[in-house]
PDB file of C-alpha atoms in Angstrom:
ATOM      1  CA  MET A   1       3.492  30.663  -8.108  1.00 24.00           C
ATOM      2  CA  LEU A   2       2.201  27.531  -6.421  1.00 28.00           C
ATOM      3  CA  TRP A   3       1.296  27.339  -2.767  1.00 25.00           C
ATOM      4  CA  ILE A   4       0.036  24.561  -0.494  1.00 25.00           C
ATOM      5  CA  LEU A   5      -2.788  24.865   2.021  1.00 25.00           C
ATOM      6  CA  GLY A   6      -4.648  22.045   3.725  1.00 28.00           C
ATOM      7  CA  GLY A   7      -3.146  19.412   1.438  1.00 30.00           C
ATOM      8  CA  ILE A   8      -4.315  21.215  -1.735  1.00 30.00           C
ATOM      9  CA  MET A   9      -1.925  22.873  -4.167  1.00 33.00           C
ATOM     10  CA  ARG A  10      -3.357  25.924  -5.944  1.00 31.00           C
ATOM     11  CA  SER A  11      -2.111  28.661  -8.221  1.00 34.00           C
ATOM     12  CA  ARG A  12      -2.084  32.131  -6.731  1.00 32.00           C
ATOM     13  CA  CYS A  13      -2.898  34.375  -9.714  1.00 35.00           C
ATOM     14  CA  SER A  14      -0.886  37.424  -8.687  1.00 32.00           C
ATOM     15  CA  LEU A  15      -0.338  40.385 -11.018  1.00 30.00           C
ATOM     16  CA  ARG A  16       2.620  38.543 -12.493  1.00 34.00           C
ATOM     17  CA  ALA A  17       0.665  35.321 -12.854  1.00 37.00           C
ATOM     18  CA  GLN A  18      -2.262  37.134 -14.493  1.00 35.00           C
ATOM     19  CA  ALA A  19       0.094  38.189 -17.260  1.00 34.00           C
ATOM     20  CA  LEU A  20       0.418  34.531 -18.187  1.00 38.00           C
ATOM     21  CA  ALA A  21      -2.098  32.814 -20.433  1.00 40.00           C
ATOM     22  CA  LEU A  22      -2.605  29.894 -18.082  1.00 43.00           C
ATOM     23  CA  CYS A  23      -3.180  29.295 -14.396  1.00 44.00           C
ATOM     24  CA  VAL A  24      -2.850  25.797 -13.013  1.00 46.00           C
ATOM     25  CA  PHE A  25      -4.661  24.339 -10.010  1.00 45.00           C
ATOM     26  CA  GLY A  26      -3.140  21.067  -8.848  1.00 45.00           C
ATOM     27  CA  TYR A  27      -5.160  19.122  -6.293  1.00 41.00           C
ATOM     28  CA  LEU A  28      -2.910  16.850  -4.301  1.00 39.00           C
ATOM     29  CA  GLY A  29      -5.507  15.871  -1.732  1.00 37.00           C
ATOM     30  CA  VAL A  30      -8.509  15.000  -3.897  1.00 39.00           C
ATOM     31  CA  VAL A  31     -10.084  11.557  -3.949  1.00 39.00           C
ATOM     32  CA  SER A  32      -8.606   9.577  -6.821  1.00 42.00           C
ATOM     33  CA  THR A  33     -10.828   8.227  -9.579  1.00 49.00           C
ATOM     34  CA  ALA A  34      -8.729   5.046  -9.654  1.00 53.00           C
ATOM     35  CA  HIS A  35     -10.573   1.737  -9.732  1.00 71.00           C
ATOM     36  CA  ALA A  36      -9.582  -1.770  -8.645  1.00 74.00           C
ATOM     37  CA  GLY A  37      -6.083  -2.567  -9.862  1.00 92.00           C
ATOM     38  CA  GLU A  38      -5.288   1.145 -10.181  1.00 95.00           C
ATOM     39  CA  PHE A  39      -3.452   3.564  -7.898  1.00 96.00           C
ATOM     40  CA  PRO A  40      -2.933   7.348  -8.015  1.00 95.00           C
ATOM     41  CA  VAL A  41       0.468   8.603  -9.134  1.00 96.00           C
ATOM     42  CA  SER A  42       0.440  12.313  -9.958  1.00 92.00           C
ATOM     43  CA  GLY A  43      -2.590  13.524  -8.060  1.00 90.00           C
ATOM     44  CA  ALA A  44      -5.119  15.550 -10.083  1.00 94.00           C
ATOM     45  CA  TYR A  45      -4.314  18.943 -11.608  1.00 95.00           C
ATOM     46  CA  ASP A  46      -6.796  21.507 -12.933  1.00 94.00           C
ATOM     47  CA  PHE A  47      -5.579  23.761 -15.764  1.00 94.00           C
ATOM     48  CA  VAL A  48      -7.684  26.855 -16.568  1.00 94.00           C
ATOM     49  CA  ARG A  49      -7.226  29.142 -19.574  1.00 92.00           C
ATOM     50  CA  GLU A  50      -6.649  32.776 -18.656  1.00 89.00           C
ATOM     51  CA  SER A  51      -6.859  35.766 -20.973  1.00 88.00           C
ATOM     52  CA  GLY A  52      -3.771  36.822 -22.856  1.00 88.00           C
ATOM     53  CA  LYS A  53      -1.233  35.055 -25.013  1.00 89.00           C
ATOM     54  CA  PRO A  54      -1.094  31.262 -24.524  1.00 89.00           C
ATOM     55  CA  SER A  55       1.873  30.206 -22.439  1.00 88.00           C
ATOM     56  CA  PRO A  56       3.027  26.804 -21.177  1.00 92.00           C
ATOM     57  CA  GLN A  57       2.571  25.806 -17.547  1.00 86.00           C
ATOM     58  CA  SER A  58       4.360  22.791 -16.083  1.00 92.00           C
ATOM     59  CA  VAL A  59       3.986  20.628 -13.011  1.00 95.00           C
ATOM     60  CA  GLN A  60       6.407  18.039 -11.696  1.00 96.00           C
ATOM     61  CA  PHE A  61       5.526  14.652 -10.222  1.00 97.00           C
ATOM     62  CA  SER A  62       7.295  11.412  -9.356  1.00 97.00           C
ATOM     63  CA  ALA A  63       6.536   7.774 -10.111  1.00 97.00           C
ATOM     64  CA  PRO A  64       7.280   4.803  -7.825  1.00 96.00           C
ATOM     65  CA  VAL A  65       8.794   2.765 -10.688  1.00 96.00           C
ATOM     66  CA  ALA A  66       9.940   3.780 -14.160  1.00 97.00           C
ATOM     67  CA  GLY A  67       8.228   1.992 -17.040  1.00 97.00           C
ATOM     68  CA  ASN A  68       5.021   1.355 -18.986  1.00 97.00           C
ATOM     69  CA  TYR A  69       2.657   0.883 -16.049  1.00 97.00           C
ATOM     70  CA  TYR A  70       0.635   4.079 -16.296  1.00 97.00           C
ATOM     71  CA  GLN A  71      -2.338   5.874 -17.862  1.00 97.00           C
ATOM     72  CA  LEU A  72      -2.792   9.622 -18.331  1.00 97.00           C
ATOM     73  CA  ARG A  73      -6.416  10.762 -18.173  1.00 97.00           C
ATOM     74  CA  ILE A  74      -7.946  14.087 -19.154  1.00 96.00           C
ATOM     75  CA  TYR A  75     -11.363  15.244 -17.902  1.00 96.00           C
ATOM     76  CA  ASN A  76     -12.159  18.089 -20.255  1.00 94.00           C
ATOM     77  CA  GLY A  77     -14.155  20.890 -18.640  1.00 92.00           C
ATOM     78  CA  GLN A  78     -13.571  19.726 -15.055  1.00 91.00           C
ATOM     79  CA  GLY A  79     -12.685  22.594 -12.716  1.00 89.00           C
ATOM     80  CA  ALA A  80     -13.487  25.183 -15.410  1.00 91.00           C
ATOM     81  CA  SER A  81     -16.444  27.007 -16.969  1.00 90.00           C
ATOM     82  CA  SER A  82     -16.243  25.137 -20.293  1.00 91.00           C
ATOM     83  CA  GLU A  83     -14.357  22.461 -22.237  1.00 93.00           C
ATOM     84  CA  VAL A  84     -11.026  23.060 -23.930  1.00 93.00           C
ATOM     85  CA  THR A  85     -11.214  23.351 -27.727  1.00 93.00           C
ATOM     86  CA  SER A  86      -7.571  24.105 -28.491  1.00 93.00           C
ATOM     87  CA  GLY A  87      -4.352  23.200 -26.720  1.00 94.00           C
ATOM     88  CA  SER A  88      -1.664  20.608 -26.177  1.00 95.00           C
ATOM     89  CA  VAL A  89      -0.525  18.238 -23.431  1.00 97.00           C
ATOM     90  CA  VAL A  90       3.149  17.255 -23.270  1.00 97.00           C
ATOM     91  CA  LEU A  91       4.728  14.681 -20.958  1.00 97.00           C
ATOM     92  CA  ASN A  92       8.504  14.573 -20.605  1.00 97.00           C
ATOM     93  CA  GLY A  93       8.925  16.375 -23.921  1.00 96.00           C
ATOM     94  CA  ALA A  94       6.546  14.154 -25.916  1.00 96.00           C
ATOM     95  CA  GLU A  95       3.227  15.576 -27.109  1.00 97.00           C
ATOM     96  CA  LEU A  96       0.338  13.315 -26.079  1.00 97.00           C
ATOM     97  CA  PHE A  97      -2.636  15.445 -27.202  1.00 96.00           C
ATOM     98  CA  SER A  98      -2.906  18.361 -29.622  1.00 94.00           C
ATOM     99  CA  SER A  99      -5.614  20.808 -30.669  1.00 93.00           C
ATOM    100  CA  ALA A 100      -7.027  18.201 -33.057  1.00 93.00           C
ATOM    101  CA  ASP A 101      -7.950  16.053 -30.043  1.00 93.00           C
ATOM    102  CA  PHE A 102      -9.927  18.899 -28.428  1.00 91.00           C
ATOM    103  CA  LYS A 103     -11.816  20.261 -31.466  1.00 85.00           C
ATOM    104  CA  LYS A 104     -14.935  18.196 -30.806  1.00 79.00           C
ATOM    105  CA  LYS A 105     -15.031  19.165 -27.116  1.00 75.00           C
ATOM    106  CA  THR A 106     -14.296  15.593 -26.107  1.00 87.00           C
ATOM    107  CA  THR A 107     -15.015  15.276 -22.400  1.00 92.00           C
ATOM    108  CA  PHE A 108     -12.645  12.356 -21.690  1.00 95.00           C
ATOM    109  CA  LEU A 109      -9.266  11.426 -23.145  1.00 95.00           C
ATOM    110  CA  GLU A 110      -6.922   8.643 -22.060  1.00 96.00           C
ATOM    111  CA  THR A 111      -3.610   7.218 -23.228  1.00 97.00           C
ATOM    112  CA  SER A 112      -0.973   4.800 -21.972  1.00 97.00           C
ATOM    113  CA  VAL A 113       2.264   6.483 -20.924  1.00 97.00           C
ATOM    114  CA  SER A 114       5.753   5.470 -19.852  1.00 97.00           C
ATOM    115  CA  LEU A 115       7.023   7.362 -16.822  1.00 98.00           C
ATOM    116  CA  GLN A 116      10.420   8.168 -15.448  1.00 98.00           C
ATOM    117  CA  LEU A 117      11.081   8.419 -11.735  1.00 97.00           C
ATOM    118  CA  GLN A 118      10.772  12.210 -12.091  1.00 98.00           C
ATOM    119  CA  ASN A 119       8.346  13.615 -14.674  1.00 97.00           C
ATOM    120  CA  ALA A 120       7.288  16.954 -16.158  1.00 97.00           C
ATOM    121  CA  LEU A 121       3.764  17.613 -17.434  1.00 97.00           C
ATOM    122  CA  THR A 122       3.299  20.709 -19.609  1.00 97.00           C
ATOM    123  CA  VAL A 123      -0.040  22.099 -20.795  1.00 97.00           C
ATOM    124  CA  ILE A 124      -0.801  24.941 -23.221  1.00 96.00           C
ATOM    125  CA  LEU A 125      -4.413  26.085 -23.533  1.00 94.00           C
ATOM    126  CA  ALA A 126      -5.262  28.383 -26.444  1.00 91.00           C
ATOM    127  CA  GLY A 127      -9.055  28.341 -26.485  1.00 84.00           C
ATOM    128  CA  LYS A 128     -11.690  30.440 -24.781  1.00 89.00           C
ATOM    129  CA  PRO A 129     -10.685  32.094 -21.500  1.00 92.00           C
ATOM    130  CA  GLY A 130     -12.229  30.184 -18.608  1.00 93.00           C
ATOM    131  CA  SER A 131     -12.064  26.856 -20.393  1.00 93.00           C
ATOM    132  CA  GLY A 132     -10.013  24.168 -18.725  1.00 94.00           C
ATOM    133  CA  LEU A 133      -9.385  20.538 -17.961  1.00 95.00           C
ATOM    134  CA  ARG A 134      -8.281  18.180 -15.231  1.00 96.00           C
ATOM    135  CA  ILE A 135      -5.360  15.774 -15.675  1.00 97.00           C
ATOM    136  CA  GLU A 136      -4.270  12.832 -13.579  1.00 96.00           C
ATOM    137  CA  VAL A 137      -1.835   9.958 -14.035  1.00 97.00           C
ATOM    138  CA  ILE A 138      -2.747   6.604 -12.540  1.00 97.00           C
ATOM    139  CA  GLY A 139      -0.794   3.349 -12.295  1.00 97.00           C
ATOM    140  CA  ILE A 140      -1.950  -0.141 -13.249  1.00 97.00           C
ATOM    141  CA  ASP A 141      -1.020  -2.905 -10.792  1.00 97.00           C
ATOM    142  CA  ASN A 142      -2.784  -6.271 -10.949  1.00 96.00           C
ATOM    143  CA  ASP A 143      -0.135  -8.266  -9.087  1.00 96.00           C
ATOM    144  CA  LYS A 144      -0.544  -9.266  -5.461  1.00 97.00           C
ATOM    145  CA  PRO A 145       1.908  -7.962  -2.853  1.00 97.00           C
ATOM    146  CA  THR A 146       4.128 -10.356  -0.934  1.00 98.00           C
ATOM    147  CA  ILE A 147       3.848 -11.176   2.772  1.00 98.00           C
ATOM    148  CA  SER A 148       5.887 -13.394   5.081  1.00 98.00           C
ATOM    149  CA  ALA A 149       5.624 -14.278   8.775  1.00 98.00           C
ATOM    150  CA  ALA A 150       8.485 -14.494  11.279  1.00 98.00           C
ATOM    151  CA  VAL A 151       8.114 -16.290  14.631  1.00 98.00           C
ATOM    152  CA  ASN A 152      10.171 -15.308  17.677  1.00 98.00           C
ATOM    153  CA  PRO A 153      11.489 -17.313  19.424  1.00 97.00           C
ATOM    154  CA  ASP A 154      11.821 -20.368  17.205  1.00 97.00           C
ATOM    155  CA  ALA A 155       9.962 -23.533  18.141  1.00 96.00           C
ATOM    156  CA  ASN A 156      11.828 -26.572  19.485  1.00 96.00           C
ATOM    157  CA  PRO A 157      12.426 -29.605  17.209  1.00 96.00           C
ATOM    158  CA  ALA A 158       9.005 -30.951  18.184  1.00 95.00           C
ATOM    159  CA  GLY A 159       7.317 -27.728  17.006  1.00 96.00           C
ATOM    160  CA  TRP A 160       6.464 -26.351  20.463  1.00 97.00           C
ATOM    161  CA  HIS A 161       7.144 -23.101  22.303  1.00 97.00           C
ATOM    162  CA  ASN A 162       7.433 -22.767  26.093  1.00 96.00           C
ATOM    163  CA  VAL A 163       7.350 -18.936  26.349  1.00 97.00           C
ATOM    164  CA  ASP A 164       5.125 -16.202  24.911  1.00 97.00           C
ATOM    165  CA  THR A 165       5.672 -16.070  21.159  1.00 98.00           C
ATOM    166  CA  LYS A 166       5.443 -13.123  18.758  1.00 98.00           C
ATOM    167  CA  VAL A 167       4.468 -13.393  15.095  1.00 98.00           C
ATOM    168  CA  THR A 168       5.651 -10.478  12.930  1.00 98.00           C
ATOM    169  CA  PHE A 169       4.640  -9.859   9.307  1.00 98.00           C
ATOM    170  CA  SER A 170       6.747  -8.317   6.541  1.00 98.00           C
ATOM    171  CA  CYS A 171       5.015  -6.937   3.427  1.00 98.00           C
ATOM    172  CA  SER A 172       6.295  -5.542   0.137  1.00 98.00           C
ATOM    173  CA  ASP A 173       5.023  -4.573  -3.301  1.00 97.00           C
ATOM    174  CA  ALA A 174       7.198  -3.922  -6.339  1.00 96.00           C
ATOM    175  CA  LEU A 175       4.974  -1.376  -8.106  1.00 97.00           C
ATOM    176  CA  SER A 176       2.227   0.494  -6.272  1.00 96.00           C
ATOM    177  CA  GLY A 177       3.625   0.007  -2.763  1.00 96.00           C
ATOM    178  CA  ILE A 178       2.058  -1.239   0.451  1.00 97.00           C
ATOM    179  CA  GLU A 179      -1.112   0.348   1.796  1.00 97.00           C
ATOM    180  CA  SER A 180      -1.396  -1.841   4.907  1.00 97.00           C
ATOM    181  CA  CYS A 181       0.378  -4.762   6.572  1.00 98.00           C
ATOM    182  CA  SER A 182      -0.876  -6.782   9.542  1.00 98.00           C
ATOM    183  CA  ASN A 183       0.449  -5.794  12.952  1.00 98.00           C
ATOM    184  CA  PRO A 184       2.512  -8.193  15.096  1.00 98.00           C
ATOM    185  CA  VAL A 185       0.562 -10.725  17.174  1.00 98.00           C
ATOM    186  CA  LEU A 186       1.656 -11.988  20.615  1.00 98.00           C
ATOM    187  CA  ILE A 187       0.572 -15.509  21.549  1.00 97.00           C
ATOM    188  CA  SER A 188       0.423 -15.899  25.332  1.00 97.00           C
ATOM    189  CA  GLU A 189      -2.316 -18.498  25.878  1.00 96.00           C
ATOM    190  CA  GLU A 190      -1.399 -22.153  25.889  1.00 96.00           C
ATOM    191  CA  GLY A 191      -2.741 -24.377  23.187  1.00 96.00           C
ATOM    192  CA  ALA A 192      -1.918 -26.405  20.101  1.00 97.00           C
ATOM    193  CA  ASN A 193      -2.238 -25.284  16.492  1.00 97.00           C
ATOM    194  CA  GLN A 194      -3.161 -21.664  17.224  1.00 97.00           C
ATOM    195  CA  VAL A 195      -3.467 -20.128  13.747  1.00 97.00           C
ATOM    196  CA  VAL A 196      -2.333 -16.525  13.261  1.00 98.00           C
ATOM    197  CA  ASP A 197      -3.449 -14.842  10.009  1.00 97.00           C
ATOM    198  CA  GLY A 198      -1.755 -11.904   8.318  1.00 98.00           C
ATOM    199  CA  SER A 199      -2.605  -9.889   5.210  1.00 98.00           C
ATOM    200  CA  ALA A 200      -0.969  -7.323   2.933  1.00 98.00           C
ATOM    201  CA  VAL A 201      -2.862  -4.780   0.813  1.00 97.00           C
ATOM    202  CA  ASP A 202      -1.135  -2.707  -1.854  1.00 97.00           C
ATOM    203  CA  ARG A 203      -2.172   0.768  -3.035  1.00 96.00           C
ATOM    204  CA  ALA A 204      -4.051  -0.758  -5.977  1.00 96.00           C
ATOM    205  CA  GLY A 205      -6.232  -2.880  -3.677  1.00 95.00           C
ATOM    206  CA  ASN A 206      -4.561  -6.224  -4.351  1.00 97.00           C
ATOM    207  CA  ILE A 207      -4.493  -8.519  -1.302  1.00 97.00           C
ATOM    208  CA  ALA A 208      -2.159 -11.315  -0.217  1.00 98.00           C
ATOM    209  CA  SER A 209      -2.384 -13.371   2.970  1.00 98.00           C
ATOM    210  CA  THR A 210      -0.448 -15.928   4.968  1.00 98.00           C
ATOM    211  CA  GLU A 211      -0.853 -17.875   8.188  1.00 97.00           C
ATOM    212  CA  VAL A 212       1.309 -19.617  10.784  1.00 97.00           C
ATOM    213  CA  ALA A 213       0.355 -22.145  13.483  1.00 97.00           C
ATOM    214  CA  ILE A 214       1.753 -21.814  17.015  1.00 97.00           C
ATOM    215  CA  ASN A 215       1.932 -24.560  19.656  1.00 97.00           C
ATOM    216  CA  LEU A 216       2.462 -23.110  23.138  1.00 97.00           C
ATOM    217  CA  ASP A 217       2.900 -24.980  26.432  1.00 96.00           C
ATOM    218  CA  LYS A 218       4.350 -22.924  29.295  1.00 94.00           C
ATOM    219  CA  THR A 219       3.448 -25.397  32.078  1.00 93.00           C
ATOM    220  CA  ALA A 220       6.261 -27.620  33.398  1.00 88.00           C
ATOM    221  CA  PRO A 221       5.578 -31.392  33.349  1.00 86.00           C
ATOM    222  CA  GLN A 222       4.997 -33.352  36.590  1.00 83.00           C
ATOM    223  CA  LEU A 223       7.253 -36.255  37.559  1.00 80.00           C
ATOM    224  CA  GLY A 224       5.751 -39.137  39.532  1.00 75.00           C
ATOM    225  CA  ALA A 225       7.307 -42.418  40.851  1.00 74.00           C
ATOM    226  CA  GLU A 226       5.615 -45.638  41.974  1.00 76.00           C
ATOM    227  CA  ILE A 227       7.507 -48.432  43.826  1.00 77.00           C
ATOM    228  CA  THR A 228       6.311 -52.022  43.813  1.00 77.00           C
ATOM    229  CA  PRO A 229       5.917 -53.573  46.265  1.00 80.00           C
ATOM    230  CA  PRO A 230       5.360 -50.635  48.617  1.00 83.00           C
ATOM    231  CA  ALA A 231       7.459 -50.118  51.760  1.00 82.00           C
ATOM    232  CA  ASN A 232       6.208 -51.242  55.152  1.00 84.00           C
ATOM    233  CA  SER A 233       4.759 -48.840  57.698  1.00 81.00           C
ATOM    234  CA  ALA A 234       8.264 -47.939  58.835  1.00 81.00           C
ATOM    235  CA  GLY A 235       9.271 -47.075  55.286  1.00 78.00           C
ATOM    236  CA  TRP A 236      11.483 -50.153  54.742  1.00 86.00           C
ATOM    237  CA  HIS A 237      11.660 -52.885  52.144  1.00 76.00           C
ATOM    238  CA  ARG A 238      12.683 -56.435  53.026  1.00 76.00           C
ATOM    239  CA  LYS A 239      14.515 -57.178  49.793  1.00 74.00           C
ATOM    240  CA  SER A 240      16.575 -55.310  47.233  1.00 71.00           C
ATOM    241  CA  MET A 241      14.654 -53.302  44.655  1.00 62.00           C
ATOM    242  CA  GLY A 242      15.385 -53.714  40.958  1.00 61.00           C
ATOM    243  CA  SER A 243      14.893 -51.064  38.332  1.00 55.00           C
ATOM    244  CA  ASP A 244      11.824 -52.913  37.135  1.00 54.00           C
ATOM    245  CA  SER A 245      10.168 -52.250  40.483  1.00 55.00           C
ATOM    246  CA  ILE A 246      10.265 -48.434  40.067  1.00 53.00           C
ATOM    247  CA  ASP A 247       7.900 -46.811  37.617  1.00 56.00           C
ATOM    248  CA  CYS A 248       8.736 -43.191  36.765  1.00 56.00           C
ATOM    249  CA  SER A 249       6.454 -41.261  34.473  1.00 57.00           C
ATOM    250  CA  LEU A 250       6.169 -37.696  33.170  1.00 53.00           C
ATOM    251  CA  ARG A 251       2.767 -36.156  33.230  1.00 50.00           C
ATOM    252  CA  SER A 252       2.109 -32.934  31.325  1.00 51.00           C
ATOM    253  CA  VAL A 253      -0.586 -30.620  32.611  1.00 41.00           C
TER     254      VAL A 253
END
């Protein structure tokens, strides 16, 4: 029977469980051994050989995408008193490792695997009681995520905004998924070509970035008029004024 405490899944070896030949300890909260371009899929599970007749023990795990993007790794002897010398590892009904692979007490085994969205991992250990191994499945993702920026409200045809403007980022990743995506940015200070940067990081550590430039002017222009020739002291002109005598200009602050 499996139980969860503090983010770690363990096997409670009750009287019924002790009658089995195998107890399994599955660590869901451990730090992954994945490197750059890799991401954890199954978590890490420790299988320990108990006394008695060998019996299969299975764990279930899901994958973000079905296909040939994954590696299954075995750390022989991890989480146990000694290495496994006899046993088998089966994934979704296909045997990946047999007793022949464990005869030399190999400490590390790895193979490429194809996963379904839902997967079953089954282990049978037939060696010395107390021997065991740790298994994890990791994904391989070397592609960058995607990121796009949306500006609200839209700029006018000249490329300017006259109210506070928000830049929002949208991020996605087809395989490992998004680890982080830049938060929205509000532009409230006036100025031209204010560059806003955004970045997306996927669960394999790949990074993508984008930027957008904002022009913001919230100050209304000033309108001034100059009449030539000027009026007399009483405010009157002696002759008719043509349009060429009035100079109107817009002045932006």
